[in-house]
Short mmCIF file of C-alpha atoms in Angstrom, two decimals:
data_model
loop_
_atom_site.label_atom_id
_atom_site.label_comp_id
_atom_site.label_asym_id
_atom_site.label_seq_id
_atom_site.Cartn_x
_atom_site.Cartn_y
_atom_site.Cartn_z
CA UNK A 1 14.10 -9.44 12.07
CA UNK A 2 15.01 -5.87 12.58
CA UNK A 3 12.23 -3.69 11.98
CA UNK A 4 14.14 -0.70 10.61
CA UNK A 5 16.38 -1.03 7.74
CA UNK A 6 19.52 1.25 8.94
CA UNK A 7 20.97 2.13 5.19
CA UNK A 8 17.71 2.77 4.19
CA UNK A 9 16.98 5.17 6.44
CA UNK A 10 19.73 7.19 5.73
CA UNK A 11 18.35 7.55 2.26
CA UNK A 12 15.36 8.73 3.34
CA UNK A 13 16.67 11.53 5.56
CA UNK A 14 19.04 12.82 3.25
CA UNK A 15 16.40 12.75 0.43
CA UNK A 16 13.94 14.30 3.01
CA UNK A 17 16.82 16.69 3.77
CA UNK A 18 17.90 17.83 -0.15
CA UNK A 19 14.56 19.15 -0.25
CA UNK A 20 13.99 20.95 2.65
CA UNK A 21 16.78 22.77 2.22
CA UNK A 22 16.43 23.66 -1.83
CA UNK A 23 15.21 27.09 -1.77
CA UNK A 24 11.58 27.48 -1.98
CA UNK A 25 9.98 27.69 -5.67
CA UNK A 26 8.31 30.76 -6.73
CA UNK A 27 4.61 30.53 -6.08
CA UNK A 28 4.99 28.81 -3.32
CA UNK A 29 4.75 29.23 0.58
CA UNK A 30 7.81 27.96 2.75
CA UNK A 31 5.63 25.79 4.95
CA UNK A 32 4.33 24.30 1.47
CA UNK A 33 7.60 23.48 0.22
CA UNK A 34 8.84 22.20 4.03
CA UNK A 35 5.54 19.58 4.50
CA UNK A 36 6.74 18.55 0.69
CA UNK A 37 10.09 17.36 1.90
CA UNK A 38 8.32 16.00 4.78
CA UNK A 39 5.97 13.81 2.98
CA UNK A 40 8.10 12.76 0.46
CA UNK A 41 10.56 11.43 2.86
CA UNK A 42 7.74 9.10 4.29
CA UNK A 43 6.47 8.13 1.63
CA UNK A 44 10.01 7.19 0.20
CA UNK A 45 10.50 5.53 3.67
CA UNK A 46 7.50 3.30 2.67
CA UNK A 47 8.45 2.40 -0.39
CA UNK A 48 12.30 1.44 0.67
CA UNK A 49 10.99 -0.48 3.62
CA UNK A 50 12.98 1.65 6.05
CA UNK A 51 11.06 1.27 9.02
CA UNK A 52 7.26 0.00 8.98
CA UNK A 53 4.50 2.11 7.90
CA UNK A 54 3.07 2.98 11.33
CA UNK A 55 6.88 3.69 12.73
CA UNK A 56 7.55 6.50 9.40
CA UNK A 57 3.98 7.84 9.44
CA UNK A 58 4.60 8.29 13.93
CA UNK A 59 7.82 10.10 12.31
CA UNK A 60 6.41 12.56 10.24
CA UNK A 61 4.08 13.78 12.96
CA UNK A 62 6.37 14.55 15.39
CA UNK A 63 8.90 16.61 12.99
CA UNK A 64 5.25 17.82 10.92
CA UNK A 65 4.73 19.52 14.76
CA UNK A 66 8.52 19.88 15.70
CA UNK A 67 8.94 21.99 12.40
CA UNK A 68 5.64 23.99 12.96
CA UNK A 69 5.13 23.95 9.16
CA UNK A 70 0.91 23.98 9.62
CA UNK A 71 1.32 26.55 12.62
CA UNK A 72 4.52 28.70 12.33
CA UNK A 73 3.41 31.03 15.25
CA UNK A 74 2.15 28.12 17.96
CA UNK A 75 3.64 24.64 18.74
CA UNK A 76 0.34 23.95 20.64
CA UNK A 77 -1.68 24.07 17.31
CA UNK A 78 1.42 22.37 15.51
CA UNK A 79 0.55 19.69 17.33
CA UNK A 80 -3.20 19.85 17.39
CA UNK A 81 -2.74 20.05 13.29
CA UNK A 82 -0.78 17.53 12.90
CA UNK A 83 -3.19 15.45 14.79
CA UNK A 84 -5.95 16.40 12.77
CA UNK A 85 -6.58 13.34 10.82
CA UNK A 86 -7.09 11.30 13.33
CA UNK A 87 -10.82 13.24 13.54
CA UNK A 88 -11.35 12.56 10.08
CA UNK A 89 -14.24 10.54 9.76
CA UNK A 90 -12.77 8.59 6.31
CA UNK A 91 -10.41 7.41 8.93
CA UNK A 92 -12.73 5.84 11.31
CA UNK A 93 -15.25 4.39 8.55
CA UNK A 94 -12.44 2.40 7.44
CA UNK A 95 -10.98 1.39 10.98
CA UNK A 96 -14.83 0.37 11.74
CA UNK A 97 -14.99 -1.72 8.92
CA UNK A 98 -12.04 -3.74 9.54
CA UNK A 99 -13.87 -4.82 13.03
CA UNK A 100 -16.92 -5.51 11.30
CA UNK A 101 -15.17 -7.75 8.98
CA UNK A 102 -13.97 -9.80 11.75
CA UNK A 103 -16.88 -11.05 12.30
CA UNK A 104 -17.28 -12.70 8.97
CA UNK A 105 -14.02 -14.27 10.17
CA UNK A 106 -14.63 -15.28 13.47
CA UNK A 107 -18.56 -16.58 13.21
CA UNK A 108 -17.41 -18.14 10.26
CA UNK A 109 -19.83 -16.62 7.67
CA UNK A 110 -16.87 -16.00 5.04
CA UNK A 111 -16.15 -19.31 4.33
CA UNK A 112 -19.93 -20.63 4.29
CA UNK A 113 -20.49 -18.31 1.39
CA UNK A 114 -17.52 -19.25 0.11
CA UNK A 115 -18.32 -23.14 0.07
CA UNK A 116 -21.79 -22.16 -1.05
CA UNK A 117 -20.74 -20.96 -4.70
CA UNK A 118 -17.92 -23.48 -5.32
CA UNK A 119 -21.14 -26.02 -4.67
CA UNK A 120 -22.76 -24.35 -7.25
CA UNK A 121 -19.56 -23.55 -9.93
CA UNK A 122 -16.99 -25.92 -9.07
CA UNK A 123 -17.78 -28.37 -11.47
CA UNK A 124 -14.83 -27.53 -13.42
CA UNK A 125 -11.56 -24.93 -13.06
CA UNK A 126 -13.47 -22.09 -15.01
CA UNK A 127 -16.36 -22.34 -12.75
CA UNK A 128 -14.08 -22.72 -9.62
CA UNK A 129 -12.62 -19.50 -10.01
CA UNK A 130 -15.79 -17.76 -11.05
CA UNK A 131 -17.26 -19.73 -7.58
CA UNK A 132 -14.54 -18.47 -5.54
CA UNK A 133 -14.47 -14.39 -7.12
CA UNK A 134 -18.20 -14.65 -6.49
CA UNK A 135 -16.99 -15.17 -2.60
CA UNK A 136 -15.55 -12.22 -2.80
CA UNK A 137 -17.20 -9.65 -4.58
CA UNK A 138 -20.15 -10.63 -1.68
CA UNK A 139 -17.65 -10.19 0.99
CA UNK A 140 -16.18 -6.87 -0.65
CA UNK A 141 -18.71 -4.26 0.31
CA UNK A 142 -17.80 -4.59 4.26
CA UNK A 143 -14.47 -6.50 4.25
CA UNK A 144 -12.26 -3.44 3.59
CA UNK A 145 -9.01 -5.04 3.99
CA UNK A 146 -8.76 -7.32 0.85
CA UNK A 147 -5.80 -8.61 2.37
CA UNK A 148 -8.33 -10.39 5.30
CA UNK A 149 -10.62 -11.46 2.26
CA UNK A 150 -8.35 -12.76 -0.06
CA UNK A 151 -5.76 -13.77 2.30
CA UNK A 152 -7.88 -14.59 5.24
CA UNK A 153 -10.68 -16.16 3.60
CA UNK A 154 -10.16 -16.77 -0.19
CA UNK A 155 -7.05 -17.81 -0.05
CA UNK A 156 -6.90 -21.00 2.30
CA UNK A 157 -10.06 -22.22 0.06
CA UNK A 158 -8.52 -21.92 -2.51
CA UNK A 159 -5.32 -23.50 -1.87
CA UNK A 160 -7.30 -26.42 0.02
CA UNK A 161 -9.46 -27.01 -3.29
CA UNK A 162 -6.06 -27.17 -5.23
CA UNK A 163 -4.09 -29.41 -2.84
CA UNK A 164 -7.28 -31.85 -2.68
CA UNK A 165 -6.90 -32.08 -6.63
CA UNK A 166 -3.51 -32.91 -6.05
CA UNK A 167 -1.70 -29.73 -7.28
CA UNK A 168 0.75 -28.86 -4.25
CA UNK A 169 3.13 -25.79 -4.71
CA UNK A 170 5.94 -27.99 -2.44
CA UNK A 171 5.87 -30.22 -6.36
CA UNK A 172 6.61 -28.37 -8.88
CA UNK A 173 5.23 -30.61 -11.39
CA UNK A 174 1.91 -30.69 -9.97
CA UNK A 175 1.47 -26.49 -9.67
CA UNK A 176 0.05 -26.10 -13.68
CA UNK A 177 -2.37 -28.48 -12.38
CA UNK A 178 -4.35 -26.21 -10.71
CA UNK A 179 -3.09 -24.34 -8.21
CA UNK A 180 -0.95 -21.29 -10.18
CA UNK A 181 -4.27 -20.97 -12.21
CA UNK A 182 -6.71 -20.83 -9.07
CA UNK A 183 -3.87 -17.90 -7.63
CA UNK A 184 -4.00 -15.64 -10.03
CA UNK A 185 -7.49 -15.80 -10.67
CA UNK A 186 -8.39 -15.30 -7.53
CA UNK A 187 -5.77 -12.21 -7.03
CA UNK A 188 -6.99 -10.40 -10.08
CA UNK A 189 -10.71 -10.66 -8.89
CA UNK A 190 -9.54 -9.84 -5.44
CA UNK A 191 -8.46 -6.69 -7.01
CA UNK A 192 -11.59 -5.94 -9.38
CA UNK A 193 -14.05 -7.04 -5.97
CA UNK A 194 -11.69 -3.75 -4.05
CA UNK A 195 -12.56 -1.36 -7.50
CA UNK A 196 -15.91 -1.55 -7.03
CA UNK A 197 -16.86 -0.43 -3.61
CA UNK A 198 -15.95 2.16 -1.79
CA UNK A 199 -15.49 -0.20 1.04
CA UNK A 200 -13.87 -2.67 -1.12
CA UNK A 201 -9.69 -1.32 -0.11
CA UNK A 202 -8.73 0.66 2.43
CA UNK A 203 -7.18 3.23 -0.42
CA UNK A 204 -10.48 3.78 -1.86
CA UNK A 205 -12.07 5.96 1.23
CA UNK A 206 -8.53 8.33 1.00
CA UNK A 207 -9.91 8.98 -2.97
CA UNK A 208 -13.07 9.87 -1.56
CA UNK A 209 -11.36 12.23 0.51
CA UNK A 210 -8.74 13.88 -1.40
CA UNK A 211 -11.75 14.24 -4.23
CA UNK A 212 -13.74 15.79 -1.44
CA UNK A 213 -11.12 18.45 -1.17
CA UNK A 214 -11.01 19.81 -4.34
CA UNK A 215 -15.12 19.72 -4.62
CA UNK A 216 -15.98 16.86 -6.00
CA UNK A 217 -18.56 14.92 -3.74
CA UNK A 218 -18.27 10.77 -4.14
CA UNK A 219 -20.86 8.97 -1.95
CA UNK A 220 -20.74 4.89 -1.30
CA UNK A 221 -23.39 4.52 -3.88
CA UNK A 222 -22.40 6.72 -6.48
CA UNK A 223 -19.17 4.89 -6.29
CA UNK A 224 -20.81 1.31 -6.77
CA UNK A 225 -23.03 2.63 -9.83
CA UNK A 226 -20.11 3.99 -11.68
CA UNK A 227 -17.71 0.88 -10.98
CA UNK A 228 -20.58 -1.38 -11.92
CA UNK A 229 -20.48 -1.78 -15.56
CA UNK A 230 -16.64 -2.41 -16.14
CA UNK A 231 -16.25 -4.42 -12.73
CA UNK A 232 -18.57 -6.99 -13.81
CA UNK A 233 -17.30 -6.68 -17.25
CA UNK A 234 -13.71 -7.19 -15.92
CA UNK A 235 -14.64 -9.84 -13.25
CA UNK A 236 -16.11 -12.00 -16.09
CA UNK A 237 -13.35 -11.51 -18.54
CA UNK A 238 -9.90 -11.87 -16.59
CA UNK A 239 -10.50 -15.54 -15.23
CA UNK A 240 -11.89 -16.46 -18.57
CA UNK A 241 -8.52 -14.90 -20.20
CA UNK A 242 -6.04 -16.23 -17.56
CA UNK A 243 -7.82 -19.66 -18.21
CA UNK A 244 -6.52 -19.36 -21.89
CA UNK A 245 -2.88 -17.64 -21.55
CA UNK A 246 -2.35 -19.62 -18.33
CA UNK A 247 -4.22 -22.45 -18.45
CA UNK A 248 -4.66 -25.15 -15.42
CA UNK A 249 -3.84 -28.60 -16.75
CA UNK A 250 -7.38 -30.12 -15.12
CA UNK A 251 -9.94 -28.91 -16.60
CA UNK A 252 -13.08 -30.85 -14.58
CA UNK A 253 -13.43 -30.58 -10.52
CA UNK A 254 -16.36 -32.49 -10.31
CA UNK A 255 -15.80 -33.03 -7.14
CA UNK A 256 -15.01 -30.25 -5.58
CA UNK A 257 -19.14 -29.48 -5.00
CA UNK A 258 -19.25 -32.79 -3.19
CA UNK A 259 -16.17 -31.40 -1.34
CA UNK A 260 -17.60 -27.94 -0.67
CA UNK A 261 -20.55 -29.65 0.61
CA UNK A 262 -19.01 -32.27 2.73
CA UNK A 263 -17.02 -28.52 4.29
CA UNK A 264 -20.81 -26.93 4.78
CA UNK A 265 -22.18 -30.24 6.35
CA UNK A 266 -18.95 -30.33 9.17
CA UNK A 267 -20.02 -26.70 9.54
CA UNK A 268 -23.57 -27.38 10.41
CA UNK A 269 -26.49 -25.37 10.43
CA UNK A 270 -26.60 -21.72 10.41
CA UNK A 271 -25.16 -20.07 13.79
CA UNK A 272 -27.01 -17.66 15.59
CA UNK A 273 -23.91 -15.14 14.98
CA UNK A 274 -23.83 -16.23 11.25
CA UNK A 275 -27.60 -14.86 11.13
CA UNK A 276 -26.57 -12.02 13.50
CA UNK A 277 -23.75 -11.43 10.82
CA UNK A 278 -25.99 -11.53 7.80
CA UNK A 279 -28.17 -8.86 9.50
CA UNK A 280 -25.93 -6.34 10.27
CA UNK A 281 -24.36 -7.41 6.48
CA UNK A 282 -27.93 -6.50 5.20
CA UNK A 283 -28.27 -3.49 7.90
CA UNK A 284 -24.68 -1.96 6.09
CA UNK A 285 -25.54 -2.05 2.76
CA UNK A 286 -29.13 -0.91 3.22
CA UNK A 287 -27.90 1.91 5.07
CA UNK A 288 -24.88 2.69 2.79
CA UNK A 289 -26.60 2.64 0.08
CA UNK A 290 -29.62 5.21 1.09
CA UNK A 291 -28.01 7.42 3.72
CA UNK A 292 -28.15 10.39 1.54
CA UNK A 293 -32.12 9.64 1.65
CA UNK A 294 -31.94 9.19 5.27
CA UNK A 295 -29.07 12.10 6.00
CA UNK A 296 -26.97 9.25 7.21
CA UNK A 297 -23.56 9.19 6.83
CA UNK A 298 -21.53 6.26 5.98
CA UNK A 299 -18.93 6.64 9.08
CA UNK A 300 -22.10 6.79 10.91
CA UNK A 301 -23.34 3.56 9.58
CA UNK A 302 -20.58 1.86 10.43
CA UNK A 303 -20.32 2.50 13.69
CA UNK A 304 -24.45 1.43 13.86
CA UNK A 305 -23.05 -2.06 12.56
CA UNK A 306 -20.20 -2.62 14.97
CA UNK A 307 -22.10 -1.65 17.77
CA UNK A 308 -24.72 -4.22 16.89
CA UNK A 309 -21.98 -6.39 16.81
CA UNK A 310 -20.93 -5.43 20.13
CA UNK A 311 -24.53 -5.43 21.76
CA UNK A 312 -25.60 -9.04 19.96
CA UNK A 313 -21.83 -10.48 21.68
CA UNK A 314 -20.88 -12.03 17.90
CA UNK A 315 -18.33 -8.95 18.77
CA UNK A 316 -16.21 -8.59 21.90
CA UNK A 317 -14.37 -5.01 23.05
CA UNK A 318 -11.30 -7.69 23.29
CA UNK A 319 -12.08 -8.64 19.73
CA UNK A 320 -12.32 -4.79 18.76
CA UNK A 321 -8.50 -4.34 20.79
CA UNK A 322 -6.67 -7.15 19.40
CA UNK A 323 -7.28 -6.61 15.81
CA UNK A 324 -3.85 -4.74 15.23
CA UNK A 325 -4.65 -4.35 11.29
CA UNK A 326 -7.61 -2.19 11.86
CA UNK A 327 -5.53 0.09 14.25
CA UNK A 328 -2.69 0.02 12.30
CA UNK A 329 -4.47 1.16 9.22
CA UNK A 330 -6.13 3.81 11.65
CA UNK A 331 -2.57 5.40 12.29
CA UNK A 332 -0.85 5.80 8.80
CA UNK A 333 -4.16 6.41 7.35
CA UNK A 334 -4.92 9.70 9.64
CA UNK A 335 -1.23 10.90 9.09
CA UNK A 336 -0.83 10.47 5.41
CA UNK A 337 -4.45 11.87 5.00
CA UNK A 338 -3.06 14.92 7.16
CA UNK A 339 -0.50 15.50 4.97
CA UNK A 340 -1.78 15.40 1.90
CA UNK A 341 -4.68 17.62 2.89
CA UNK A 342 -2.46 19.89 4.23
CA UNK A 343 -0.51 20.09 1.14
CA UNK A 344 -3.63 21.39 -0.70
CA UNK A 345 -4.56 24.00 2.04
CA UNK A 346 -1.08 24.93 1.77
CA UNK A 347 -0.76 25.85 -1.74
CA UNK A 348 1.11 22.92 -3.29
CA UNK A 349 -1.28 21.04 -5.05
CA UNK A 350 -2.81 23.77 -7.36
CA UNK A 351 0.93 25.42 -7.74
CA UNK A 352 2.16 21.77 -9.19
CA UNK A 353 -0.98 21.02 -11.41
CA UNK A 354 -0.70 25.10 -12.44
CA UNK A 355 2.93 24.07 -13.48
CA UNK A 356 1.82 20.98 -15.52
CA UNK A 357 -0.96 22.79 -17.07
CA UNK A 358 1.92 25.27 -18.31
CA UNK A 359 3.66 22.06 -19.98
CA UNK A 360 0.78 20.59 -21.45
CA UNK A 361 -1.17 23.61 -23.05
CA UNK A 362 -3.08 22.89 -26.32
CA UNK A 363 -3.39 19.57 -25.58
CA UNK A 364 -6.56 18.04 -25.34
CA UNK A 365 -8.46 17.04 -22.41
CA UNK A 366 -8.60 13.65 -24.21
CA UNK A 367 -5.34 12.77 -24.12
CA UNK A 368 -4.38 14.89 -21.04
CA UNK A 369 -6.77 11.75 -18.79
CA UNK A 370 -4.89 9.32 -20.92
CA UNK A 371 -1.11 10.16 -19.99
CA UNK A 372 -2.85 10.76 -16.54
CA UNK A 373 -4.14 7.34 -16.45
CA UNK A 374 -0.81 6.04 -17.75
CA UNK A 375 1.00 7.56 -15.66
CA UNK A 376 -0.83 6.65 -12.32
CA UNK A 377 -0.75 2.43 -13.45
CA UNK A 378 2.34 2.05 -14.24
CA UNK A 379 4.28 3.72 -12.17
CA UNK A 380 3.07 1.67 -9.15
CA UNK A 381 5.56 -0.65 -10.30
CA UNK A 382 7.85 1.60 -7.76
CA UNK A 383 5.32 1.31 -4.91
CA UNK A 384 4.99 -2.24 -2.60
CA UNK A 385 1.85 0.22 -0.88
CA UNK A 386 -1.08 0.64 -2.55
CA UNK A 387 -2.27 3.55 -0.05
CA UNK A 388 1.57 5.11 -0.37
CA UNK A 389 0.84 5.37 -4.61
CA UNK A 390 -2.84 7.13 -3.50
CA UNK A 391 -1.42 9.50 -0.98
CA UNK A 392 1.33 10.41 -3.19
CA UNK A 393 0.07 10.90 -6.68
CA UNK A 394 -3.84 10.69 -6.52
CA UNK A 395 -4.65 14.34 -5.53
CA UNK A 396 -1.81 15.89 -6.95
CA UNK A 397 -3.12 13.58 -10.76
CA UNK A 398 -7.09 14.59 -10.23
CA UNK A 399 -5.78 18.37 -9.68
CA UNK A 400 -3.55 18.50 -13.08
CA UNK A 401 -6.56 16.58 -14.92
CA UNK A 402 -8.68 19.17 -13.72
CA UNK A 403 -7.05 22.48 -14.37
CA UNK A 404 -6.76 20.79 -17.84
CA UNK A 405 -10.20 20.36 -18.70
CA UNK A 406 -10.79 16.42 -17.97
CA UNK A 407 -13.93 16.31 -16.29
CA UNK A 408 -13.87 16.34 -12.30
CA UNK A 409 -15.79 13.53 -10.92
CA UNK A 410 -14.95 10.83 -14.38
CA UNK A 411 -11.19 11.60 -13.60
CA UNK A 412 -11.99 10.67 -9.94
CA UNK A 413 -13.74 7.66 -10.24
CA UNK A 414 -11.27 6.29 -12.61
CA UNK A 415 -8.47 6.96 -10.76
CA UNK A 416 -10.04 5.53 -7.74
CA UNK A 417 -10.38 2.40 -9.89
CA UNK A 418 -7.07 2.02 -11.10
CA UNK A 419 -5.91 2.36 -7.13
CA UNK A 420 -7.21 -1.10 -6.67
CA UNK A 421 -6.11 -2.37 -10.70
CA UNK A 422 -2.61 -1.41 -10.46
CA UNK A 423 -2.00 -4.12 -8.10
CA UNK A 424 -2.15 -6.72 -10.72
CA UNK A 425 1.56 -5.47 -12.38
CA UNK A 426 4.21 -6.93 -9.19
CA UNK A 427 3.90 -9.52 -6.29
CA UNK A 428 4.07 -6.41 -4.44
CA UNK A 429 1.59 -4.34 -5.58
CA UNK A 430 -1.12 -4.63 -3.18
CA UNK A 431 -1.98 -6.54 0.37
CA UNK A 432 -2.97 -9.93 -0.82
CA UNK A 433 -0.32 -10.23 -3.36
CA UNK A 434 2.69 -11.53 -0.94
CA UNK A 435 0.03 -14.08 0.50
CA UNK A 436 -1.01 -15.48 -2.94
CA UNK A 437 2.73 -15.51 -4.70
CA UNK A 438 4.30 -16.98 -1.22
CA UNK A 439 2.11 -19.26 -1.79
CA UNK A 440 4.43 -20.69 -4.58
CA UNK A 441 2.00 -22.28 -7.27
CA UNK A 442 3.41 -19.05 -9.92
CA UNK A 443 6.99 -18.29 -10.18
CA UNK A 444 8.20 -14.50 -10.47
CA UNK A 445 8.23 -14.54 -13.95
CA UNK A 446 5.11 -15.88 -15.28
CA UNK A 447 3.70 -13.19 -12.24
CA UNK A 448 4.80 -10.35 -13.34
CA UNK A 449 4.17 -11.46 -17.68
CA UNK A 450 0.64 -12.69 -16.85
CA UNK A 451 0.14 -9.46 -14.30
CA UNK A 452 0.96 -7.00 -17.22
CA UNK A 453 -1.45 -8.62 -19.61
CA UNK A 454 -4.33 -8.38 -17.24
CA UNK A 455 -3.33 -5.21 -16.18
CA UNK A 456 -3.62 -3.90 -19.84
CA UNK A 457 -6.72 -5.81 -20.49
CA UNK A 458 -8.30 -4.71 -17.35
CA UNK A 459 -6.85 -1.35 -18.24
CA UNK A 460 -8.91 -1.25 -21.49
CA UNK A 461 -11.94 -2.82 -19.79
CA UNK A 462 -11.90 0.30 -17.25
CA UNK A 463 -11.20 2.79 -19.84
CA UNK A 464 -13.25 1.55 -22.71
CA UNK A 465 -16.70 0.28 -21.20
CA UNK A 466 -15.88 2.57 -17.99
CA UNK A 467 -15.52 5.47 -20.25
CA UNK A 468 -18.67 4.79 -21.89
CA UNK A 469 -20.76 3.80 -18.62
CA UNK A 470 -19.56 6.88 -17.18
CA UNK A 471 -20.79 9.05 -20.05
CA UNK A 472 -24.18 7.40 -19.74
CA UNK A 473 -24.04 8.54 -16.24
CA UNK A 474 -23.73 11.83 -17.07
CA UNK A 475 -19.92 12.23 -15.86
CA UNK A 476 -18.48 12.87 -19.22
CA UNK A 477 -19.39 16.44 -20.01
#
């Protein structure tokens, strides 16, 4: 399979192109309007699939330095600028995490706490799903990449549990049994779990940052308190709902305790690197959630837990080099972080929210966050990259909420939120979602009809009970 897409490309350059070369708005600083044409470009790149992520993000360095738009007068700090997010410490706490959540993989610890609730729920479908979102909302605080939870962990449970109930996606006939419920269930937690943690997505630390850079501070645990409220409120409500408007045609899995159990007694006991696992699990989240008591930093922590991982062996250095997704993420995470921050420092950001505030006087701030929130969900039906929709719209969003009155930090968290929501809409719209439809229990239709009911209802959940959790918090001023 070629991994650039020829026409594609094309389409990309002469978009990237068309802009460069329109002359350069009022307001606004050449370099501004150059990085604009720049980033756009990659992120359209993204979205058409015309080379992969890491190959268009490697791209916009080199022409971000070529074209000296950060350092007109010095190609040595063009370079050194366009650089610059790979010293960005979001970056790292992020790349850290994904090593640390190898470990749940390789000592096995995901799948033990995984058995351990379906033993406990499974005694019917409802409870199965609840057993197996329970799995994950554990795992979420330090498995970053819900793509390794729910695909890497969640995921082959669940489609064992279905397949031993005798609902294989290879007969039709058989996938209502159980299987196309047990997906989507498990998708649309996947998604809520990633909401509430700053750790939960690798999009979420990029909010933190972007926020950060127009003065708004969001720390891990301010981040879990506000997301706590509607997350549970939405992780209780959307299997229950998807269990009436999609309902599985067996409705008791009695057995799928004793089958969890008979999985946990072929395990065995507890491993020494499972407990190892569970400490440093207990070390993270202690430490995450009082390093502003401690003045420790949550980069900082993370690197505590891998290198406890590392000194204990339930880690090896080759086990730190050959997990590609971790460096991957590290490299179009820096450079789309660069950008965007650059686009701020540069002017653009308050120069396009200044321009929307001019369209959108006299209106309330009210309605202003709703069109905003609008806006953001649904038009990730365009992106297949979660972290492509943050990058391109989440700043630029928070900075036209803000210059029209909605209050800082509320429009933050919930458009931090929605980052992980919006996935729910396509079997595109975020990591897991190709591993759960190719799994072929739900056809494309009843995907994308189901995904824009719970994306409403989770919608409302987020804005209604969010909205009022938030205000309790004090964020609604």
């Amino acid at each position: 399979m070629k991994e650039i897409n020829i026409q594609n490309s094309i389409i990309t350059v002469v978009i990237g192109l068309i802009i460069w070369f329109v002359p350069t708005p009022s307001g606004l600083s050449p370099e501004a309007w150059h990085l604009f044409a720049i980033f756009i470009a990659t992120i359209i790149g993204i979205i058409l699939k015309a080379a992969p992520m890491g190959t268009m993000c490697m791209v916009a360095v080199a022409v971000t330095a070529f074209t000296r738009v950060l350092a007109p007068e010095s190609a040595g700090d063009s370079i050194t600028l366009a650089l610059g997010g790979f010293g960005n410490k979001v970056i790292w706490l992020i790349g850290i995490s994904f090593f640390i959540a190898r470990g749940f993989i390789k000592t096995g610890l995901g799948n033990r706490i995984a058995f351990l609730f379906i033993r406990i729920f499974g005694k019917s479908s409802l409870g199965l799903a609840y057993g197996l979102g329970l799995a994950d909302l554990v795992l979420a605080p330090v498995v970053p990449s819900n793509t390794a939870r729910g695909g890497g962990i969640i995921y082959p449970i669940m489609k064992s549990m279905a397949m031993n109930f005798g609902s294989d996606p290879d007969k039709p006939e058989t996938r209502r049994k159980l299987g196309a419920y047990l997906t989507l269930s498990s998708y649309n937690v996947n998604l809520i779990a990633s909401s509430m943690f700053l750790t939960g997505t690798a999009s979420n630390p990029m909010c933190q940052k972007f926020a950060e850079n127009l003065g708004l501070h969001i720390t891990w645990t301010s981040w879990a308190i506000a997301a706590l409220v509607p997350g549970l409120a939405a992780f209780f409500a959307i299997p229950f709902l998807l269990y009436k408007i999609y309902p599985p045609e067996l409705k008791k899995t009695g057995d799928a305790p004793k089958i969890a159990g008979q999985k946990l007694k072929e395990m065995g006991a507890i491993s020494k690197n499972e407990w190892l696992m569970l400490l440093t699990f207990g070390i993270l989240l202690f430490l995450w959630m009082t390093g502003d008591l401690f003045s420790i930093d949550a980069t900082t922590t993370a690197f505590i837990g891998l290198v406890v991982l590392l000194l204990t062996s339930v880690l090896t250095w080759e086990d730190v080099k050959a997990e590609k997704g971790a460096w991957d993420t590290i490299v179009w995470f820096a450079v789309l972080v660069m950008m965007a921050s650059s686009l701020d420092k540069l002017g653009f950001i308050g120069w396009f929210s200044e321009i929307v505030k001019s369209q959108m006087l006299g209106m309330s701030w009210q309605w202003a966050f709703i069109i905003i929130i609008a806006v953001y969900f649904f038009s990730h039906y365009i992106f297949a990259s979660a972290t492509a929709h943050v990058a391109a719209m989440y700043a630029a969003l928070l900075a036209v909420g803000i210059s029209l009155g909605v209050p800082g930090l509320f429009l933050a968290f919930m458009l931090g939120f929605i980052g992980s929501l919006y996935g729910t809409l396509t079997h595109y719209g975020h990591g897991p979602a190709p591993v759960f439809f190719g799994s072929g229990y739900v056809d494309l239709k009843n995907w994308w009809v189901k995904g824009l009911i719970t994306g409403l209802a989770m919608l409302a959940i987020y804005l209604v009970i969010g909205g009022l959790w938030l205000n309790v918090l004090g964020y609604v001023e």
